[in-house]
Short mmCIF file of C-alpha atoms and ligand atoms in Angstrom, two decimals:
data_model
loop_
_atom_site.label_atom_id
_atom_site.label_comp_id
_atom_site.label_asym_id
_atom_site.label_seq_id
_atom_site.Cartn_x
_atom_site.Cartn_y
_atom_site.Cartn_z
CA MET A 1 52.84 -133.72 28.92
CA LEU A 2 49.61 -135.41 29.86
CA ASN A 3 48.68 -138.92 28.85
CA GLN A 4 45.23 -137.55 28.21
CA THR A 5 46.63 -136.45 24.84
CA VAL A 6 46.11 -140.00 23.72
CA LYS A 7 43.69 -141.29 26.30
CA THR A 8 40.84 -138.99 25.33
CA LEU A 9 37.71 -139.06 27.43
CA ALA A 10 35.76 -140.12 24.41
CA GLY A 11 38.07 -142.66 22.90
CA PHE A 12 39.95 -144.35 25.68
CA VAL A 13 38.91 -147.93 26.29
CA VAL A 14 39.72 -149.38 29.69
CA SER A 15 38.84 -152.37 31.74
CA ALA A 16 36.85 -150.19 34.15
CA GLY A 17 33.64 -151.51 35.56
CA LEU A 18 35.17 -154.94 35.99
CA PHE A 19 36.32 -153.71 39.35
CA SER A 20 34.59 -150.40 40.14
CA GLY A 21 34.74 -150.84 43.85
CA ALA A 22 33.75 -154.47 43.93
CA ALA A 23 36.97 -155.71 45.50
CA PHE A 24 36.63 -153.45 48.51
CA ALA A 25 32.87 -153.13 48.86
CA GLY A 26 31.09 -154.61 51.85
CA GLY A 27 32.88 -152.48 54.37
CA HIS A 28 31.19 -153.63 57.55
CA GLY A 29 33.22 -152.27 60.40
CA ALA A 30 34.75 -149.61 58.13
CA GLN A 31 35.06 -146.23 59.80
CA ALA A 32 36.19 -142.89 58.48
CA GLU A 33 36.51 -139.42 59.85
CA VAL A 34 36.60 -137.22 56.77
CA LEU A 35 37.96 -133.67 56.86
CA HIS A 36 36.74 -131.39 54.05
CA TRP A 37 35.58 -127.85 53.26
CA TRP A 38 32.54 -128.63 51.17
CA THR A 39 29.85 -126.70 52.99
CA SER A 40 28.07 -124.67 50.27
CA GLY A 41 24.78 -125.95 48.81
CA GLY A 42 26.29 -127.48 45.66
CA GLU A 43 29.34 -128.82 47.47
CA ALA A 44 27.28 -130.47 50.21
CA ALA A 45 24.98 -132.07 47.64
CA ALA A 46 28.00 -133.56 45.87
CA LEU A 47 29.61 -134.81 49.07
CA LYS A 48 26.35 -136.48 50.09
CA VAL A 49 26.83 -138.89 47.17
CA LEU A 50 30.01 -140.16 48.82
CA LYS A 51 28.54 -140.23 52.32
CA ASP A 52 25.58 -142.26 51.09
CA ASP A 53 27.78 -144.69 49.13
CA PHE A 54 29.96 -145.20 52.19
CA ALA A 55 26.94 -145.91 54.40
CA LYS A 56 25.40 -148.24 51.80
CA ASN A 57 28.59 -150.28 51.92
CA GLY A 58 28.39 -150.62 55.67
CA GLY A 59 30.78 -147.80 56.56
CA GLU A 60 30.42 -145.38 59.45
CA TRP A 61 31.14 -141.78 58.39
CA LYS A 62 32.19 -139.11 60.84
CA ASP A 63 31.94 -135.70 59.25
CA MET A 64 34.66 -133.12 59.91
CA PRO A 65 33.71 -130.00 57.91
CA VAL A 66 35.90 -126.92 58.16
CA ALA A 67 34.06 -124.11 56.36
CA GLY A 68 35.95 -121.66 54.18
CA GLY A 69 36.16 -121.65 50.40
CA GLY A 70 39.45 -122.68 48.87
CA GLY A 71 40.29 -124.69 51.97
CA ASP A 72 42.76 -122.36 53.72
CA ALA A 73 41.01 -122.84 57.08
CA ALA A 74 40.71 -126.59 56.50
CA MET A 75 44.45 -126.81 55.86
CA GLN A 76 45.18 -125.08 59.19
CA THR A 77 42.96 -127.54 61.06
CA LEU A 78 44.49 -130.45 59.20
CA LYS A 79 48.01 -129.34 60.03
CA ALA A 80 47.15 -129.07 63.73
CA ARG A 81 45.65 -132.57 63.72
CA VAL A 82 48.58 -134.19 61.92
CA VAL A 83 51.18 -132.42 64.04
CA ALA A 84 49.32 -133.61 67.15
CA GLY A 85 49.64 -137.17 65.84
CA ASP A 86 45.90 -137.53 65.28
CA PRO A 87 45.23 -137.24 61.53
CA PRO A 88 41.72 -137.79 60.18
CA THR A 89 41.12 -141.03 58.28
CA ALA A 90 40.82 -139.07 55.03
CA ALA A 91 41.35 -135.40 54.28
CA GLN A 92 40.56 -133.23 51.28
CA ILE A 93 43.91 -131.94 50.06
CA LYS A 94 45.53 -131.27 46.72
CA GLY A 95 48.63 -131.02 44.61
CA PRO A 96 52.20 -130.97 45.94
CA SER A 97 50.97 -130.75 49.54
CA ILE A 98 50.26 -134.47 49.27
CA GLN A 99 53.92 -135.27 48.61
CA ALA A 100 54.99 -132.67 51.19
CA TRP A 101 53.05 -134.57 53.88
CA ASP A 102 54.61 -137.81 52.68
CA ASP A 103 58.06 -136.25 53.10
CA GLU A 104 57.15 -135.71 56.78
CA GLY A 105 56.76 -139.50 57.15
CA VAL A 106 53.11 -139.39 58.23
CA VAL A 107 51.50 -140.96 55.16
CA GLY A 108 53.29 -144.31 54.85
CA PRO A 109 54.64 -146.94 54.50
CA PRO A 110 52.54 -148.94 54.32
CA TYR A 111 50.36 -147.09 51.79
CA HIS A 112 47.15 -149.06 52.30
CA VAL A 113 45.21 -147.42 49.49
CA ASP A 114 47.88 -148.47 47.01
CA GLU A 115 46.60 -152.04 47.40
CA VAL A 116 43.19 -150.88 46.19
CA ALA A 117 44.76 -148.86 43.39
CA LYS A 118 46.74 -151.88 42.18
CA ALA A 119 43.75 -154.23 42.37
CA GLU A 120 41.54 -151.75 40.51
CA ASN A 121 44.28 -150.70 38.09
CA TRP A 122 43.98 -146.95 38.72
CA ASP A 123 46.98 -146.33 36.48
CA SER A 124 44.87 -147.34 33.49
CA LEU A 125 41.92 -145.19 34.57
CA LEU A 126 43.70 -141.85 35.03
CA SER A 127 45.96 -139.64 32.96
CA SER A 128 49.52 -139.96 34.21
CA GLN A 129 49.47 -136.32 35.28
CA VAL A 130 46.45 -136.79 37.55
CA ALA A 131 47.83 -140.14 38.77
CA ASN A 132 51.16 -138.58 39.74
CA HIS A 133 49.41 -135.97 41.88
CA MET A 134 48.00 -138.91 43.88
CA LYS A 135 51.27 -140.76 44.43
CA CYS A 136 53.75 -140.86 47.30
CA ASP A 137 57.03 -142.65 47.91
CA GLY A 138 58.74 -141.04 44.93
CA PHE A 139 55.56 -141.16 42.81
CA THR A 140 55.43 -144.97 43.02
CA LYS A 141 52.48 -145.62 45.37
CA TYR A 142 48.98 -144.21 45.57
CA CYS A 143 48.34 -142.40 48.85
CA ALA A 144 45.40 -140.27 47.67
CA ALA A 145 42.37 -140.65 45.42
CA PRO A 146 41.06 -138.08 42.91
CA VAL A 147 37.36 -137.32 42.60
CA ASN A 148 37.23 -134.74 39.82
CA ILE A 149 38.85 -132.13 37.62
CA HIS A 150 37.71 -128.57 38.21
CA ARG A 151 38.51 -125.83 35.73
CA ILE A 152 39.32 -122.42 37.21
CA ASP A 153 39.29 -119.99 34.27
CA TRP A 154 35.57 -119.42 33.76
CA PHE A 155 33.13 -116.56 33.35
CA TRP A 156 29.67 -117.26 34.79
CA ALA A 157 26.91 -114.87 33.83
CA ASN A 158 23.22 -114.23 34.31
CA LYS A 159 21.62 -114.74 30.90
CA LYS A 160 18.65 -112.44 31.46
CA VAL A 161 20.87 -109.57 32.56
CA LEU A 162 23.20 -109.97 29.60
CA ASP A 163 20.38 -110.36 27.09
CA ALA A 164 18.49 -107.35 28.47
CA ASN A 165 21.60 -105.23 28.03
CA GLY A 166 22.51 -106.52 24.60
CA ILE A 167 25.72 -108.12 25.80
CA SER A 168 27.17 -111.40 24.62
CA MET A 169 29.77 -113.46 26.44
CA PRO A 170 33.14 -111.70 26.08
CA THR A 171 35.91 -113.38 24.11
CA SER A 172 38.66 -110.91 24.99
CA TRP A 173 39.51 -108.98 28.15
CA ASP A 174 38.86 -105.70 26.29
CA GLU A 175 35.40 -106.97 25.37
CA PHE A 176 34.80 -107.87 28.99
CA ASN A 177 35.88 -104.40 30.14
CA ALA A 178 33.58 -102.75 27.60
CA ALA A 179 30.64 -104.98 28.64
CA ALA A 180 31.29 -104.26 32.31
CA ARG A 181 31.32 -100.49 31.72
CA LYS A 182 28.03 -100.73 29.86
CA LEU A 183 26.46 -102.72 32.70
CA GLN A 184 27.82 -100.34 35.27
CA SER A 185 26.20 -97.35 33.58
CA ALA A 186 22.94 -99.34 33.54
CA GLY A 187 23.20 -99.65 37.34
CA ILE A 188 24.17 -103.34 37.45
CA ILE A 189 27.15 -104.66 39.40
CA PRO A 190 29.35 -105.99 36.58
CA LEU A 191 31.44 -108.43 38.63
CA ALA A 192 30.26 -110.38 41.67
CA HIS A 193 33.34 -110.96 43.75
CA GLY A 194 34.25 -111.88 47.26
CA SER A 195 37.57 -110.31 48.06
CA GLN A 196 39.16 -113.03 50.15
CA PRO A 197 42.80 -113.82 49.38
CA TRP A 198 42.03 -117.13 47.61
CA GLN A 199 39.27 -115.55 45.51
CA ASP A 200 41.53 -112.66 44.49
CA ALA A 201 44.14 -115.27 43.55
CA THR A 202 41.55 -117.24 41.56
CA VAL A 203 40.73 -114.20 39.45
CA PHE A 204 44.39 -113.24 39.21
CA GLU A 205 45.49 -116.56 37.74
CA ALA A 206 42.76 -116.44 35.11
CA VAL A 207 43.87 -112.93 34.15
CA ALA A 208 47.55 -113.94 34.13
CA LEU A 209 46.78 -116.89 31.84
CA GLY A 210 44.79 -114.68 29.50
CA ILE A 211 46.98 -111.60 29.36
CA GLY A 212 50.35 -113.28 29.78
CA GLY A 213 49.69 -116.45 27.79
CA ASN A 214 50.48 -120.09 28.50
CA ASP A 215 54.27 -119.79 28.59
CA PHE A 216 54.16 -116.78 30.87
CA TYR A 217 51.78 -118.62 33.20
CA LYS A 218 54.13 -121.59 33.33
CA LYS A 219 57.18 -119.43 33.99
CA VAL A 220 55.51 -117.65 36.89
CA PHE A 221 53.43 -120.35 38.54
CA VAL A 222 55.31 -123.54 37.73
CA ASP A 223 58.92 -122.41 37.45
CA ALA A 224 58.68 -119.48 39.92
CA ASP A 225 60.78 -117.47 37.48
CA MET A 226 61.72 -114.08 39.01
CA SER A 227 62.18 -112.28 35.73
CA ALA A 228 58.68 -113.26 34.58
CA MET A 229 57.27 -112.06 37.89
CA ASN A 230 58.87 -108.67 37.83
CA SER A 231 58.12 -107.96 34.18
CA PRO A 232 56.15 -105.59 31.94
CA THR A 233 53.68 -108.46 31.30
CA MET A 234 53.04 -108.87 35.01
CA ILE A 235 52.44 -105.13 35.25
CA LYS A 236 49.74 -105.49 32.57
CA VAL A 237 48.18 -108.34 34.57
CA PHE A 238 48.01 -106.16 37.67
CA ASP A 239 46.58 -103.31 35.57
CA GLN A 240 43.71 -105.57 34.56
CA MET A 241 43.20 -106.56 38.20
CA ARG A 242 42.89 -102.86 39.05
CA THR A 243 40.32 -102.47 36.26
CA LEU A 244 38.37 -105.48 37.57
CA LYS A 245 38.38 -104.04 41.08
CA GLY A 246 36.46 -101.08 39.65
CA PHE A 247 33.71 -103.46 38.51
CA THR A 248 33.10 -104.91 41.99
CA ASP A 249 30.73 -103.49 44.60
CA GLU A 250 31.48 -102.05 48.03
CA GLY A 251 30.32 -105.20 49.79
CA SER A 252 32.96 -107.32 48.09
CA PRO A 253 35.65 -107.54 50.81
CA GLY A 254 35.31 -110.76 52.79
CA ARG A 255 32.25 -112.04 50.95
CA ASP A 256 32.03 -115.82 50.51
CA TRP A 257 32.28 -117.11 46.94
CA ASN A 258 28.86 -118.75 46.97
CA VAL A 259 27.24 -115.50 48.12
CA ALA A 260 28.85 -113.86 45.08
CA THR A 261 27.46 -116.66 42.88
CA GLY A 262 24.06 -115.97 44.45
CA MET A 263 24.30 -112.35 43.28
CA VAL A 264 24.67 -113.55 39.70
CA MET A 265 21.83 -116.06 40.12
CA GLU A 266 19.53 -113.30 41.36
CA GLY A 267 20.60 -110.86 38.64
CA LYS A 268 22.06 -108.34 41.08
CA ALA A 269 25.37 -108.83 39.35
CA ALA A 270 26.17 -109.90 35.80
CA PHE A 271 29.39 -111.92 35.93
CA GLN A 272 31.55 -113.96 38.27
CA ILE A 273 35.05 -115.29 37.58
CA MET A 274 35.27 -118.56 39.50
CA GLY A 275 36.05 -122.25 39.17
CA ASP A 276 33.22 -124.53 38.08
CA TRP A 277 32.13 -125.34 41.61
CA ALA A 278 30.11 -122.15 40.98
CA LYS A 279 28.11 -124.20 38.48
CA GLY A 280 27.26 -126.56 41.34
CA GLU A 281 25.43 -123.63 42.96
CA PHE A 282 23.47 -122.79 39.81
CA THR A 283 22.43 -126.38 39.23
CA ASN A 284 21.64 -126.93 42.90
CA ALA A 285 19.13 -124.08 42.49
CA GLY A 286 17.64 -125.78 39.41
CA MET A 287 19.17 -123.32 36.94
CA LYS A 288 20.34 -124.50 33.53
CA PRO A 289 23.25 -123.41 31.32
CA GLY A 290 22.21 -121.68 28.11
CA ILE A 291 18.75 -121.03 29.60
CA ASP A 292 19.35 -119.32 32.94
CA PHE A 293 23.07 -118.74 32.93
CA TYR A 294 26.03 -118.72 30.60
CA CYS A 295 29.43 -120.33 31.04
CA LEU A 296 32.48 -119.51 28.94
CA PRO A 297 36.19 -119.85 29.63
CA THR A 298 37.87 -116.54 30.36
CA PRO A 299 39.84 -115.27 27.35
CA SER A 300 43.18 -117.02 26.76
CA ASP A 301 45.06 -118.85 24.05
CA HIS A 302 43.36 -122.21 24.67
CA GLY A 303 44.64 -122.23 28.22
CA TYR A 304 43.03 -124.42 30.87
CA LEU A 305 43.76 -124.13 34.59
CA TYR A 306 43.10 -127.46 36.24
CA ASN A 307 42.39 -128.23 39.87
CA VAL A 308 41.98 -131.85 40.97
CA ASP A 309 40.12 -132.45 44.22
CA SER A 310 41.51 -135.42 46.09
CA PHE A 311 41.63 -137.07 49.48
CA ILE A 312 44.83 -138.13 51.20
CA PHE A 313 45.02 -141.21 53.39
CA TYR A 314 47.45 -140.82 56.27
CA SER A 315 49.23 -143.62 58.07
CA MET A 316 46.59 -145.13 60.36
CA ASP A 317 46.36 -147.60 63.20
CA GLY A 318 43.28 -149.77 63.68
CA GLN A 319 41.67 -152.21 61.26
CA SER A 320 38.34 -150.36 61.05
CA LYS A 321 40.04 -147.15 59.92
CA ILE A 322 42.28 -148.93 57.43
CA LYS A 323 39.16 -150.63 56.10
CA GLY A 324 37.55 -147.21 55.94
CA GLN A 325 40.44 -145.80 53.89
CA LYS A 326 40.32 -148.68 51.43
CA LEU A 327 36.58 -148.49 51.03
CA LEU A 328 36.69 -144.71 50.53
CA GLY A 329 39.46 -144.97 47.94
CA SER A 330 37.56 -147.64 46.05
CA LEU A 331 34.28 -145.72 46.14
CA MET A 332 35.88 -142.43 45.07
CA MET A 333 37.34 -144.08 42.00
CA GLY A 334 34.09 -145.89 41.17
CA LYS A 335 32.88 -145.21 37.64
CA ASN A 336 29.30 -144.38 38.59
CA PHE A 337 30.37 -142.33 41.60
CA GLN A 338 32.61 -140.18 39.40
CA LYS A 339 29.65 -139.45 37.17
CA VAL A 340 27.02 -138.70 39.81
CA PHE A 341 29.34 -136.77 42.13
CA ASN A 342 30.56 -134.53 39.31
CA LEU A 343 27.07 -133.86 38.00
CA TYR A 344 26.47 -132.17 41.37
CA LYS A 345 29.90 -130.67 41.85
CA GLY A 346 30.18 -128.81 38.54
CA SER A 347 33.47 -130.48 37.64
CA ILE A 348 34.28 -133.36 35.27
CA PRO A 349 35.39 -136.88 36.22
CA ALA A 350 39.06 -137.57 36.90
CA ARG A 351 38.55 -141.06 35.45
CA LEU A 352 39.01 -141.10 31.71
CA ASP A 353 36.31 -143.64 30.89
CA VAL A 354 33.20 -141.96 32.29
CA PRO A 355 30.69 -141.19 29.50
CA MET A 356 29.92 -137.48 29.25
CA ASP A 357 26.47 -137.73 27.66
CA GLU A 358 24.58 -136.89 30.86
CA PHE A 359 26.73 -133.82 31.50
CA ASP A 360 25.72 -130.28 30.48
CA MET A 361 27.31 -128.07 27.85
CA CYS A 362 29.75 -126.43 30.31
CA ALA A 363 31.13 -129.80 31.44
CA LYS A 364 31.28 -131.18 27.90
CA GLY A 365 33.17 -128.06 26.83
CA SER A 366 35.53 -128.45 29.76
CA ALA A 367 36.29 -132.07 28.85
CA SER A 368 37.04 -131.33 25.22
CA ASP A 369 39.02 -128.17 26.03
CA LEU A 370 41.10 -130.16 28.49
CA ASN A 371 42.11 -132.62 25.81
CA TYR A 372 42.88 -129.86 23.34
CA SER A 373 44.90 -127.76 25.76
CA ALA A 374 46.83 -130.83 26.90
CA MET A 375 48.02 -131.25 23.33
CA THR A 376 48.83 -127.60 22.72
CA GLY A 377 50.60 -126.56 25.92
CA GLY A 378 47.71 -124.68 27.51
CA LEU A 379 46.95 -127.16 30.27
CA GLN A 380 48.40 -125.64 33.45
CA PRO A 381 48.01 -126.35 37.16
CA SER A 382 46.08 -123.84 39.24
CA PHE A 383 48.34 -121.97 41.65
CA ALA A 384 45.41 -120.46 43.56
CA HIS A 385 44.10 -123.95 44.33
CA GLY A 386 47.36 -125.52 45.36
CA MET A 387 48.15 -127.61 42.30
CA THR A 388 51.63 -126.12 41.88
CA LEU A 389 54.34 -124.42 44.01
CA SER A 390 54.97 -124.93 47.70
CA LEU A 391 52.43 -123.58 50.17
CA ALA A 392 54.95 -120.91 51.22
CA THR A 393 55.48 -119.65 47.66
CA LYS A 394 51.78 -119.81 46.93
CA GLY A 395 51.09 -117.80 50.08
CA ALA A 396 53.70 -115.18 49.16
CA ILE A 397 52.11 -114.58 45.74
CA GLN A 398 48.59 -114.61 47.14
CA ASP A 399 49.46 -112.02 49.81
CA VAL A 400 50.79 -109.55 47.24
CA VAL A 401 47.83 -110.13 44.91
CA THR A 402 45.29 -109.46 47.63
CA GLU A 403 47.19 -106.49 49.04
CA HIS A 404 47.36 -104.92 45.58
CA PHE A 405 43.67 -105.61 44.96
CA ASN A 406 42.63 -103.98 48.22
CA SER A 407 44.88 -100.92 48.19
CA ASN A 408 46.20 -98.28 45.82
CA MET A 409 49.46 -100.11 45.23
CA SER A 410 50.76 -99.52 41.71
CA SER A 411 51.07 -102.43 39.30
CA LYS A 412 54.81 -101.84 39.05
CA GLU A 413 55.22 -102.01 42.81
CA ALA A 414 53.09 -105.18 43.00
CA ALA A 415 55.18 -106.98 40.37
CA LYS A 416 58.39 -106.09 42.18
CA ARG A 417 57.00 -107.07 45.57
CA MET A 418 55.83 -110.40 44.20
CA ALA A 419 59.29 -111.31 42.92
CA ASP A 420 60.89 -110.23 46.22
CA ALA A 421 58.39 -112.13 48.36
CA VAL A 422 58.73 -115.29 46.28
CA GLN A 423 62.52 -115.11 46.40
CA ASP A 424 62.35 -115.32 50.19
CA THR A 425 60.44 -118.62 50.02
CA LEU A 426 62.75 -120.46 47.63
C1 LIG B 501 38.45 -125.37 45.68
C2 LIG B 501 38.02 -126.81 45.61
C3 LIG B 501 36.63 -126.92 45.12
C4 LIG B 501 35.70 -125.96 45.83
C5 LIG B 501 36.31 -124.58 46.04
C6 LIG B 501 35.50 -123.64 46.91
O1 LIG B 501 39.76 -125.26 46.15
O2 LIG B 501 38.87 -127.50 44.75
O3 LIG B 501 36.18 -128.25 45.22
O4 LIG B 501 35.31 -126.53 47.00
O5 LIG B 501 37.60 -124.66 46.55
O6 LIG B 501 35.42 -124.08 48.20
#
């Protein structure tokens, strides 16, 4: 499924470093307006690495932040800009949306960044699965560059709170429920959560992976299989969502994800279920895994939900902007950039040849789990973060998930509604 099965992070030898940006460095006159949604503390610290690299190479960066975790607001702004015929030089965007924009004829030809990719041999630096997410023109030409691999299915926890209550990191959903009940009776908020549609979906996909298993996850979120959606297993998934809702506090609706992470950091809450950008917040505050906080994948059968952050390069007029796109692409795929950026961001490098020795235990675990799950069928694309399904289908599922979470809808009704809503988008 994924070339990473053979090209392990540890063992894969490539010709990287020979190029690492050299061919396209020295970008005097390079300009880039960059649209992104990285506005939290950890996210901004990571993005600064790219901004600084761009400036050091003579580029002029124009920042276009659109706040809002998960990027839903950013995608609205992006759509308006592209439809108006004025796309940004580079935009943070992921998964099949990249090819969907290409189908609209606004990305290329020519695909300028493909020149960089060919010269720097990106095909040899990435797993074929990650590489394909970056390609347009029938998956033949690079039109986007990857900066990382985030994992979604994580528990984050405050170590002091867990230790003080005699709780260890849960390895099954039943264990989690028991731990949460214990914490609740001790007056601690068990689960820090911001109920925004994308955050509800983030938790939901981790639960679906765990309770349904890898094949079930694939049927629902990759194949959009109606019978898997409206099934007894899906009802169990919604039951667990209802249970989790009971572990959240009254302030949860609408709360930003990083505010929820802050609750865990302060010990007001014990756990958060969130992608590893949450780790970027802990580390940005100087907190260390195993000492101040715990990280552990949410329970599943060696599943791994991946989410690759990338930037698309639209068709562009003007030499300075084209130069900007090439320089950005080259910098993003730089070996040292992929290390430093990801140390801040909480994710792991998309490049296969970046040494992991400077990374913490969470990131090292993520890298080795990724390789293992790629070999055993557990590596699956995150639906909540746009790595699979069309935006319309994703939206249909997300709407039902969030409506169920924030109402008294029964699990049975939710499963049926999900299948019906998805059917309308196919
Ligand atoms: C994800 C994105 C991450 C992080 C998160 C919260 O979709 O991949 O990089 O920014 O949203 O905003």
